[in-house]
């Protein structure tokens, strides 16, 4: 971002309240969307690698990006910057922090729940159900779609359970006269519950199949009996995410950008979990099917790739077979050497900011702080003082350096007020 763009964004920030929120969140070591826009450095390279993936999507090619760096080097900041850039380019966004206990990558059903719950739309809409129903109604109202149904819109990749859910969401209940609703055969006609059931089922909640069958019957989903309404493996939830990305393109969005922070947590689990996670990652990096519109972005530490290289890929587990005295079977934990298989994945490596970049960042930070609290610092003097203090913080995380610099500005501002 050049000085003109920075000054323009600063003037259009919406007043000192918005800028104060930026500074307050910096004090806490957190990110604010406006702060990410104002205080990002080295964005030219990041824009280049991100836009390369967007161009690949435009050609219906698979795309992914891995942000790699040390702790505190700016991975989360980079993901937040990409998030804002993607929203500006009309992507639907989900930002998820992976965690071995809460959102373990090897259990992709949990990941699916997390990305669905974190969904953000570029137009400010916050409900997929509303977006979906509005689009379907408009699409079916077009003269050329008179003979088509809602199911014609849904990508083939989406598992049967979710196809039926999406169809039911867009359709109305069967009309049943009040006097017939009391009949025993209509015991399960509870229209007030249907929207809740469908929404929670779409979000990945454990809604039993028998409850869904009732909704599908009364919402006139003609095909729901054609296949199982149960998703039995992790690949089906990955297929659902990939299918939803394609659906977003049909609706009119650029696609679905899914940001996975704390990706190194994948390597912090037991070998059986790592095996499952690597297999899923491989299907994301090198998909076997077309994944139009799906753009996954991961943040990894350097240690993740060290662990990946050090894995014992020839390690096996023994499956005993007690029948007929046949010998035990050796089953490999890993399908392949993923360290070698992923030598050409798209990685953007972060580096510590140069002294010039820190000078630029300090200059911007002074301007943001001055705008937030309506004071007039002596910019040149403050810049020299903060550069001097920064030189004493060698080896400290960038996030902690920013917190320290904000504290320095707070002290100077208080001196001005009390003078």
CSV table of C-alpha atoms in Angstrom, one decimal:
chain,number,residue,atom,x,y,z
A,1,UNK,CA,0.0,0.0,0.0
A,2,UNK,CA,1.5,3.3,-1.0
A,3,UNK,CA,1.2,6.6,1.0
A,4,UNK,CA,-1.7,7.8,-1.0
A,5,UNK,CA,-3.7,4.6,-0.5
A,6,UNK,CA,-2.9,4.7,3.2
A,7,UNK,CA,-3.9,8.3,3.7
A,8,UNK,CA,-7.1,7.7,1.8
A,9,UNK,CA,-8.0,4.7,3.9
A,10,UNK,CA,-7.2,6.6,7.1
A,11,UNK,CA,-9.4,9.5,6.1
A,12,UNK,CA,-12.3,7.1,5.2
A,13,UNK,CA,-11.9,5.1,8.4
A,14,UNK,CA,-15.2,6.3,9.8
A,15,UNK,CA,-14.0,8.5,12.6
A,16,UNK,CA,-11.8,8.1,15.7
A,17,UNK,CA,-14.1,5.3,17.1
A,18,UNK,CA,-13.0,2.9,14.4
A,19,UNK,CA,-9.3,3.8,14.8
A,20,UNK,CA,-9.5,3.5,18.6
A,21,UNK,CA,-10.8,0.0,18.2
A,22,UNK,CA,-7.8,-0.8,16.0
A,23,UNK,CA,-5.4,0.5,18.6
A,24,UNK,CA,-7.3,-1.2,21.5
A,25,UNK,CA,-7.1,-4.6,19.7
A,26,UNK,CA,-3.4,-4.1,19.0
A,27,UNK,CA,-2.9,-3.6,22.7
A,28,UNK,CA,-4.5,-7.0,23.2
A,29,UNK,CA,-2.5,-8.7,20.4
A,30,UNK,CA,-5.6,-9.1,18.3
A,31,UNK,CA,-6.6,-8.3,14.8
A,32,UNK,CA,-9.1,-5.8,13.5
A,33,UNK,CA,-10.2,-5.8,9.9
A,34,UNK,CA,-9.4,-2.1,9.5
A,35,UNK,CA,-6.1,-2.6,11.3
A,36,UNK,CA,-5.1,-5.3,8.9
A,37,UNK,CA,-5.8,-3.0,6.0
A,38,UNK,CA,-3.9,-0.1,7.5
A,39,UNK,CA,-0.9,-1.8,9.0
A,40,UNK,CA,0.0,-4.6,6.6
A,41,UNK,CA,3.5,-4.5,5.1
A,42,UNK,CA,5.0,-6.6,2.3
A,43,UNK,CA,1.5,-7.0,0.9
A,44,UNK,CA,2.7,-6.9,-2.7
A,45,UNK,CA,4.2,-10.4,-2.6
A,46,UNK,CA,1.2,-11.7,-0.7
A,47,UNK,CA,-1.2,-10.2,-3.2
A,48,UNK,CA,0.8,-11.8,-6.0
A,49,UNK,CA,0.6,-15.4,-4.6
A,50,UNK,CA,-3.0,-15.0,-3.6
A,51,UNK,CA,-4.1,-13.6,-6.9
A,52,UNK,CA,-2.2,-16.4,-8.7
A,53,UNK,CA,-4.6,-18.9,-7.0
A,54,UNK,CA,-7.6,-16.8,-8.0
A,55,UNK,CA,-6.5,-16.9,-11.6
A,56,UNK,CA,-6.2,-20.6,-11.4
A,57,UNK,CA,-9.8,-20.8,-10.1
A,58,UNK,CA,-10.9,-18.6,-13.0
A,59,UNK,CA,-9.5,-21.3,-15.3
A,60,UNK,CA,-11.3,-24.1,-13.4
A,61,UNK,CA,-8.0,-25.3,-12.0
A,62,UNK,CA,-7.6,-26.5,-8.3
A,63,UNK,CA,-5.9,-24.0,-6.0
A,64,UNK,CA,-4.5,-23.8,-2.5
A,65,UNK,CA,-2.0,-21.7,-0.6
A,66,UNK,CA,0.2,-22.3,2.5
A,67,UNK,CA,1.5,-19.4,4.6
A,68,UNK,CA,4.6,-20.6,6.4
A,69,UNK,CA,6.5,-18.8,9.1
A,70,UNK,CA,7.7,-18.9,12.7
A,71,UNK,CA,5.5,-18.1,15.7
A,72,UNK,CA,4.7,-14.4,15.9
A,73,UNK,CA,6.0,-13.8,12.4
A,74,UNK,CA,2.6,-12.7,11.0
A,75,UNK,CA,0.8,-15.8,9.8
A,76,UNK,CA,-2.5,-15.0,11.4
A,77,UNK,CA,-2.1,-11.3,10.2
A,78,UNK,CA,-1.5,-12.6,6.7
A,79,UNK,CA,-4.6,-14.8,6.8
A,80,UNK,CA,-6.7,-11.8,8.0
A,81,UNK,CA,-5.3,-9.7,5.2
A,82,UNK,CA,-6.1,-12.4,2.6
A,83,UNK,CA,-9.6,-12.6,4.2
A,84,UNK,CA,-10.2,-8.9,3.6
A,85,UNK,CA,-8.8,-9.1,0.0
A,86,UNK,CA,-11.0,-12.1,-0.8
A,87,UNK,CA,-14.2,-10.4,0.5
A,88,UNK,CA,-13.4,-7.5,-1.7
A,89,UNK,CA,-13.2,-10.0,-4.6
A,90,UNK,CA,-16.6,-11.4,-3.9
A,91,UNK,CA,-15.5,-14.7,-2.1
A,92,UNK,CA,-17.5,-16.3,0.6
A,93,UNK,CA,-15.1,-16.6,3.6
A,94,UNK,CA,-14.6,-19.0,6.5
A,95,UNK,CA,-11.8,-18.6,9.0
A,96,UNK,CA,-11.1,-21.6,11.3
A,97,UNK,CA,-8.5,-22.2,14.0
A,98,UNK,CA,-7.5,-25.8,14.0
A,99,UNK,CA,-7.1,-27.5,17.3
A,100,UNK,CA,-6.5,-31.1,18.2
A,101,UNK,CA,-9.3,-31.1,20.8
A,102,UNK,CA,-11.9,-28.7,19.5
A,103,UNK,CA,-11.4,-28.7,15.7
A,104,UNK,CA,-9.2,-31.7,14.9
A,105,UNK,CA,-8.4,-31.8,11.2
A,106,UNK,CA,-8.5,-35.6,11.1
A,107,UNK,CA,-12.2,-35.5,12.1
A,108,UNK,CA,-13.4,-33.5,9.1
A,109,UNK,CA,-17.0,-33.6,10.3
A,110,UNK,CA,-15.9,-31.2,13.1
A,111,UNK,CA,-14.0,-29.1,10.5
A,112,UNK,CA,-17.1,-29.0,8.4
A,113,UNK,CA,-19.2,-27.8,11.3
A,114,UNK,CA,-16.6,-25.1,12.1
A,115,UNK,CA,-16.3,-23.7,8.5
A,116,UNK,CA,-20.1,-23.6,8.2
A,117,UNK,CA,-20.4,-21.7,11.5
A,118,UNK,CA,-17.7,-19.3,10.4
A,119,UNK,CA,-19.2,-18.4,7.0
A,120,UNK,CA,-19.1,-14.7,6.0
A,121,UNK,CA,-20.6,-13.2,2.8
A,122,UNK,CA,-19.1,-10.2,0.9
A,123,UNK,CA,-22.5,-8.5,0.8
A,124,UNK,CA,-22.9,-8.4,4.6
A,125,UNK,CA,-25.5,-11.2,4.6
A,126,UNK,CA,-24.9,-13.6,7.5
A,127,UNK,CA,-27.3,-16.4,6.7
A,128,UNK,CA,-26.6,-19.0,4.1
A,129,UNK,CA,-30.3,-20.2,4.3
A,130,UNK,CA,-31.5,-16.7,3.3
A,131,UNK,CA,-29.0,-16.4,0.5
A,132,UNK,CA,-29.9,-19.9,-0.8
A,133,UNK,CA,-33.7,-19.5,-0.7
A,134,UNK,CA,-33.6,-16.1,-2.3
A,135,UNK,CA,-31.4,-17.3,-5.1
A,136,UNK,CA,-33.5,-20.4,-5.8
A,137,UNK,CA,-36.7,-18.5,-6.0
A,138,UNK,CA,-35.2,-16.0,-8.5
A,139,UNK,CA,-33.7,-18.8,-10.5
A,140,UNK,CA,-36.8,-20.9,-10.7
A,141,UNK,CA,-38.8,-17.8,-11.7
A,142,UNK,CA,-36.7,-17.3,-14.9
A,143,UNK,CA,-38.6,-18.4,-18.1
A,144,UNK,CA,-35.8,-20.7,-19.2
A,145,UNK,CA,-36.0,-22.6,-15.9
A,146,UNK,CA,-39.7,-23.5,-16.0
A,147,UNK,CA,-39.1,-27.2,-16.4
A,148,UNK,CA,-36.3,-27.3,-13.9
A,149,UNK,CA,-36.2,-28.0,-10.2
A,150,UNK,CA,-34.1,-26.9,-7.3
A,151,UNK,CA,-32.1,-30.1,-7.4
A,152,UNK,CA,-30.8,-29.2,-10.9
A,153,UNK,CA,-28.8,-26.4,-9.2
A,154,UNK,CA,-27.1,-28.7,-6.7
A,155,UNK,CA,-23.6,-29.9,-7.7
A,156,UNK,CA,-23.1,-33.7,-8.0
A,157,UNK,CA,-20.3,-33.7,-5.5
A,158,UNK,CA,-22.6,-32.8,-2.6
A,159,UNK,CA,-23.6,-36.0,-0.7
A,160,UNK,CA,-27.1,-37.3,-0.9
A,161,UNK,CA,-28.1,-36.3,2.7
A,162,UNK,CA,-27.1,-32.6,2.0
A,163,UNK,CA,-28.7,-32.5,-1.5
A,164,UNK,CA,-32.0,-33.5,0.1
A,165,UNK,CA,-31.5,-30.9,2.9
A,166,UNK,CA,-30.8,-28.1,0.4
A,167,UNK,CA,-33.8,-29.0,-1.7
A,168,UNK,CA,-36.1,-29.2,1.3
A,169,UNK,CA,-34.9,-25.7,2.4
A,170,UNK,CA,-36.0,-24.1,-0.8
A,171,UNK,CA,-39.4,-25.9,-1.0
A,172,UNK,CA,-42.7,-25.3,0.8
A,173,UNK,CA,-44.6,-27.8,3.0
A,174,UNK,CA,-47.4,-30.0,1.7
A,175,UNK,CA,-50.8,-28.3,2.3
A,176,UNK,CA,-52.7,-30.4,4.8
A,177,UNK,CA,-56.2,-29.3,6.0
A,178,UNK,CA,-56.4,-28.6,9.7
A,179,UNK,CA,-59.0,-31.3,10.3
A,180,UNK,CA,-56.6,-33.9,8.8
A,181,UNK,CA,-53.5,-32.9,10.8
A,182,UNK,CA,-55.0,-34.6,13.8
A,183,UNK,CA,-54.8,-38.0,12.1
A,184,UNK,CA,-52.2,-40.4,13.4
A,185,UNK,CA,-50.5,-40.7,10.0
A,186,UNK,CA,-49.6,-37.0,10.2
A,187,UNK,CA,-48.1,-37.2,13.8
A,188,UNK,CA,-44.8,-36.1,12.4
A,189,UNK,CA,-46.2,-33.0,10.6
A,190,UNK,CA,-44.6,-30.3,12.7
A,191,UNK,CA,-43.9,-27.5,10.3
A,192,UNK,CA,-42.7,-25.1,13.0
A,193,UNK,CA,-39.7,-27.5,13.6
A,194,UNK,CA,-38.8,-28.1,10.0
A,195,UNK,CA,-36.7,-25.0,9.4
A,196,UNK,CA,-34.7,-25.6,12.6
A,197,UNK,CA,-34.1,-29.3,11.8
A,198,UNK,CA,-32.9,-28.4,8.2
A,199,UNK,CA,-30.6,-25.6,9.3
A,200,UNK,CA,-29.0,-27.7,12.0
A,201,UNK,CA,-28.6,-30.7,9.8
A,202,UNK,CA,-26.9,-28.5,7.1
A,203,UNK,CA,-24.6,-27.2,9.8
A,204,UNK,CA,-23.4,-30.7,10.5
A,205,UNK,CA,-25.4,-31.3,13.7
A,206,UNK,CA,-26.4,-35.0,14.5
A,207,UNK,CA,-30.0,-34.9,13.3
A,208,UNK,CA,-31.2,-38.5,13.0
A,209,UNK,CA,-32.3,-39.7,9.6
A,210,UNK,CA,-35.8,-40.6,10.7
A,211,UNK,CA,-36.4,-36.9,11.6
A,212,UNK,CA,-35.1,-35.8,8.3
A,213,UNK,CA,-37.3,-38.3,6.4
A,214,UNK,CA,-40.4,-36.7,7.9
A,215,UNK,CA,-39.3,-33.2,6.8
A,216,UNK,CA,-38.4,-34.4,3.3
A,217,UNK,CA,-41.8,-36.1,2.9
A,218,UNK,CA,-43.7,-33.0,3.9
A,219,UNK,CA,-41.3,-30.7,2.0
A,220,UNK,CA,-41.9,-32.8,-1.2
A,221,UNK,CA,-38.3,-33.9,-1.8
A,222,UNK,CA,-39.0,-36.6,-4.4
A,223,UNK,CA,-35.6,-38.3,-4.3
A,224,UNK,CA,-34.7,-38.6,-0.6
A,225,UNK,CA,-35.3,-42.4,-0.6
A,226,UNK,CA,-32.9,-43.1,-3.4
A,227,UNK,CA,-29.8,-43.3,-1.1
A,228,UNK,CA,-28.7,-43.3,2.5
A,229,UNK,CA,-29.2,-40.2,4.5
A,230,UNK,CA,-26.2,-40.9,6.7
A,231,UNK,CA,-22.7,-39.6,6.0
A,232,UNK,CA,-20.4,-42.4,7.2
A,233,UNK,CA,-16.9,-41.2,6.4
A,234,UNK,CA,-14.8,-38.0,6.5
A,235,UNK,CA,-14.4,-37.8,2.7
A,236,UNK,CA,-18.1,-37.0,2.4
A,237,UNK,CA,-17.7,-33.9,4.5
A,238,UNK,CA,-14.7,-32.8,2.4
A,239,UNK,CA,-16.8,-33.5,-0.7
A,240,UNK,CA,-19.6,-31.3,0.9
A,241,UNK,CA,-17.2,-28.4,1.4
A,242,UNK,CA,-15.9,-28.7,-2.2
A,243,UNK,CA,-19.5,-29.0,-3.5
A,244,UNK,CA,-20.6,-25.9,-1.6
A,245,UNK,CA,-17.8,-23.9,-3.2
A,246,UNK,CA,-19.1,-24.9,-6.6
A,247,UNK,CA,-22.7,-24.0,-5.4
A,248,UNK,CA,-21.5,-20.5,-4.3
A,249,UNK,CA,-20.2,-19.9,-7.9
A,250,UNK,CA,-23.6,-20.9,-9.3
A,251,UNK,CA,-25.2,-18.4,-6.9
A,252,UNK,CA,-22.9,-15.6,-8.2
A,253,UNK,CA,-20.0,-15.5,-5.8
A,254,UNK,CA,-16.3,-16.0,-6.8
A,255,UNK,CA,-16.1,-19.1,-4.7
A,256,UNK,CA,-15.4,-20.2,-1.1
A,257,UNK,CA,-12.1,-19.2,0.5
A,258,UNK,CA,-11.5,-21.3,3.7
A,259,UNK,CA,-8.7,-20.1,5.9
A,260,UNK,CA,-7.2,-22.7,8.3
A,261,UNK,CA,-5.0,-21.2,11.0
A,262,UNK,CA,-2.8,-23.2,13.4
A,263,UNK,CA,-2.2,-25.8,10.7
A,264,UNK,CA,0.8,-27.1,12.6
A,265,UNK,CA,-1.6,-28.7,15.2
A,266,UNK,CA,-2.1,-31.4,12.6
A,267,UNK,CA,1.4,-32.7,13.4
A,268,UNK,CA,0.8,-32.6,17.2
A,269,UNK,CA,-1.5,-35.6,17.3
A,270,UNK,CA,-1.0,-39.3,17.5
A,271,UNK,CA,0.2,-41.2,14.4
A,272,UNK,CA,-3.3,-42.6,13.6
A,273,UNK,CA,-4.7,-39.1,13.5
A,274,UNK,CA,-1.8,-37.7,11.5
A,275,UNK,CA,-2.3,-40.5,9.0
A,276,UNK,CA,-5.9,-39.4,8.5
A,277,UNK,CA,-5.1,-35.7,8.4
A,278,UNK,CA,-2.3,-36.2,5.8
A,279,UNK,CA,-4.6,-38.2,3.6
A,280,UNK,CA,-7.3,-35.4,3.7
A,281,UNK,CA,-4.7,-32.7,3.1
A,282,UNK,CA,-3.4,-34.7,0.1
A,283,UNK,CA,-6.9,-34.7,-1.4
A,284,UNK,CA,-7.1,-30.9,-0.9
A,285,UNK,CA,-3.6,-30.2,-2.4
A,286,UNK,CA,-4.1,-32.6,-5.2
A,287,UNK,CA,-7.9,-33.2,-5.7
A,288,UNK,CA,-9.0,-36.2,-7.6
A,289,UNK,CA,-12.1,-34.4,-8.9
A,290,UNK,CA,-12.8,-30.8,-10.1
A,291,UNK,CA,-13.1,-28.5,-7.2
A,292,UNK,CA,-14.3,-25.3,-8.9
A,293,UNK,CA,-14.4,-22.3,-6.6
A,294,UNK,CA,-12.7,-24.0,-3.6
A,295,UNK,CA,-9.7,-22.0,-2.3
A,296,UNK,CA,-8.2,-23.4,0.9
A,297,UNK,CA,-5.4,-21.4,2.6
A,298,UNK,CA,-3.4,-22.9,5.5
A,299,UNK,CA,-1.0,-21.3,8.0
A,300,UNK,CA,1.8,-23.6,9.1
A,301,UNK,CA,4.9,-23.1,11.2
A,302,UNK,CA,8.3,-24.3,9.8
A,303,UNK,CA,8.2,-27.1,12.4
A,304,UNK,CA,5.2,-28.6,10.7
A,305,UNK,CA,7.3,-29.4,7.6
A,306,UNK,CA,10.2,-30.6,9.7
A,307,UNK,CA,7.8,-33.1,11.4
A,308,UNK,CA,6.5,-34.0,8.0
A,309,UNK,CA,10.0,-34.8,6.7
A,310,UNK,CA,10.9,-36.8,9.9
A,311,UNK,CA,7.8,-39.1,9.8
A,312,UNK,CA,8.6,-42.8,9.7
A,313,UNK,CA,6.7,-43.5,6.5
A,314,UNK,CA,7.6,-47.2,6.5
A,315,UNK,CA,6.0,-47.7,10.0
A,316,UNK,CA,3.3,-50.3,10.1
A,317,UNK,CA,0.7,-51.6,12.5
A,318,UNK,CA,0.0,-55.3,13.0
A,319,UNK,CA,-3.5,-56.7,12.5
A,320,UNK,CA,-3.8,-60.1,14.1
A,321,UNK,CA,-5.9,-62.7,12.3
A,322,UNK,CA,-7.1,-65.4,14.6
A,323,UNK,CA,-9.0,-67.4,11.9
A,324,UNK,CA,-7.4,-70.5,10.4
A,325,UNK,CA,-4.0,-69.6,12.0
A,326,UNK,CA,-3.1,-67.2,9.2
A,327,UNK,CA,-0.2,-64.9,10.0
A,328,UNK,CA,-0.7,-61.3,11.2
A,329,UNK,CA,-1.1,-58.6,8.5
A,330,UNK,CA,1.2,-55.6,8.3
A,331,UNK,CA,-0.7,-52.4,7.5
A,332,UNK,CA,1.2,-49.2,6.7
A,333,UNK,CA,0.1,-46.1,8.6
A,334,UNK,CA,0.7,-43.8,5.6
A,335,UNK,CA,-0.3,-44.3,2.0
A,336,UNK,CA,2.8,-42.4,0.8
A,337,UNK,CA,5.7,-40.3,1.7
A,338,UNK,CA,3.9,-37.0,2.0
A,339,UNK,CA,7.0,-35.0,2.5
A,340,UNK,CA,8.1,-35.9,-1.1
A,341,UNK,CA,4.6,-35.8,-2.5
A,342,UNK,CA,4.2,-32.2,-1.4
A,343,UNK,CA,7.5,-30.8,-2.6
A,344,UNK,CA,5.7,-28.6,-5.1
A,345,UNK,CA,2.7,-27.3,-3.1
A,346,UNK,CA,2.2,-23.6,-3.1
A,347,UNK,CA,4.0,-22.1,-0.1
A,348,UNK,CA,4.5,-18.4,0.7
A,349,UNK,CA,7.3,-18.1,3.3
A,350,UNK,CA,7.2,-15.2,5.7
A,351,UNK,CA,10.3,-13.4,6.8
A,352,UNK,CA,11.1,-11.0,9.6
A,353,UNK,CA,10.4,-7.4,8.6
A,354,UNK,CA,13.4,-5.4,7.4
A,355,UNK,CA,14.4,-2.1,9.2
A,356,UNK,CA,12.8,-0.2,6.3
A,357,UNK,CA,9.6,-2.0,6.6
A,358,UNK,CA,9.5,-1.4,10.4
A,359,UNK,CA,10.1,2.3,9.7
A,360,UNK,CA,7.1,2.4,7.4
A,361,UNK,CA,5.0,0.5,9.9
A,362,UNK,CA,5.9,2.8,12.7
A,363,UNK,CA,5.0,5.8,10.6
A,364,UNK,CA,1.6,4.3,9.9
A,365,UNK,CA,1.1,3.3,13.5
A,366,UNK,CA,1.8,6.9,14.7
A,367,UNK,CA,-0.8,8.2,12.2
A,368,UNK,CA,-3.4,5.7,13.3
A,369,UNK,CA,-2.8,6.4,17.0
A,370,UNK,CA,-2.9,10.2,16.4
A,371,UNK,CA,-6.2,9.8,14.5
A,372,UNK,CA,-7.7,7.6,17.2
A,373,UNK,CA,-7.0,10.0,20.1
A,374,UNK,CA,-7.0,13.3,18.3
A,375,UNK,CA,-3.5,14.4,19.3
A,376,UNK,CA,-0.5,15.8,17.3
A,377,UNK,CA,2.7,13.9,18.0
A,378,UNK,CA,6.0,15.2,16.8
A,379,UNK,CA,6.3,12.6,14.1
A,380,UNK,CA,10.0,12.8,13.3
A,381,UNK,CA,11.0,12.7,17.0
A,382,UNK,CA,8.6,9.8,17.8
A,383,UNK,CA,9.9,7.9,14.8
A,384,UNK,CA,13.5,8.2,16.0
A,385,UNK,CA,12.5,7.2,19.6
A,386,UNK,CA,10.5,4.2,18.5
A,387,UNK,CA,13.2,3.0,16.1
A,388,UNK,CA,15.6,3.2,19.0
A,389,UNK,CA,13.4,1.2,21.3
A,390,UNK,CA,12.6,-1.3,18.6
A,391,UNK,CA,16.4,-2.0,18.2
A,392,UNK,CA,16.4,-3.2,21.8
A,393,UNK,CA,13.7,-5.9,21.1
A,394,UNK,CA,15.7,-8.2,18.8
A,395,UNK,CA,14.2,-11.7,18.7
A,396,UNK,CA,10.8,-10.6,20.1
A,397,UNK,CA,7.7,-11.6,18.2
A,398,UNK,CA,6.3,-8.9,15.8
A,399,UNK,CA,3.0,-9.0,17.6
A,400,UNK,CA,4.7,-8.2,21.0
A,401,UNK,CA,6.7,-5.5,19.3
A,402,UNK,CA,3.5,-3.8,18.1
A,403,UNK,CA,2.0,-4.0,21.6
A,404,UNK,CA,5.2,-2.3,23.0
A,405,UNK,CA,5.1,0.4,20.3
A,406,UNK,CA,1.4,1.1,21.1
A,407,UNK,CA,2.3,1.5,24.8
A,408,UNK,CA,5.1,3.9,23.9
A,409,UNK,CA,2.6,6.0,22.0
A,410,UNK,CA,0.1,5.9,24.9
A,411,UNK,CA,2.8,7.2,27.2
A,412,UNK,CA,3.7,10.1,24.9
A,413,UNK,CA,0.1,11.0,24.3
A,414,UNK,CA,-0.5,11.1,28.1
A,415,UNK,CA,2.5,13.4,28.5
A,416,UNK,CA,0.9,15.8,25.9
A,417,UNK,CA,-2.4,15.7,27.7
A,418,UNK,CA,-0.8,16.4,31.1
A,419,UNK,CA,1.6,19.0,29.9
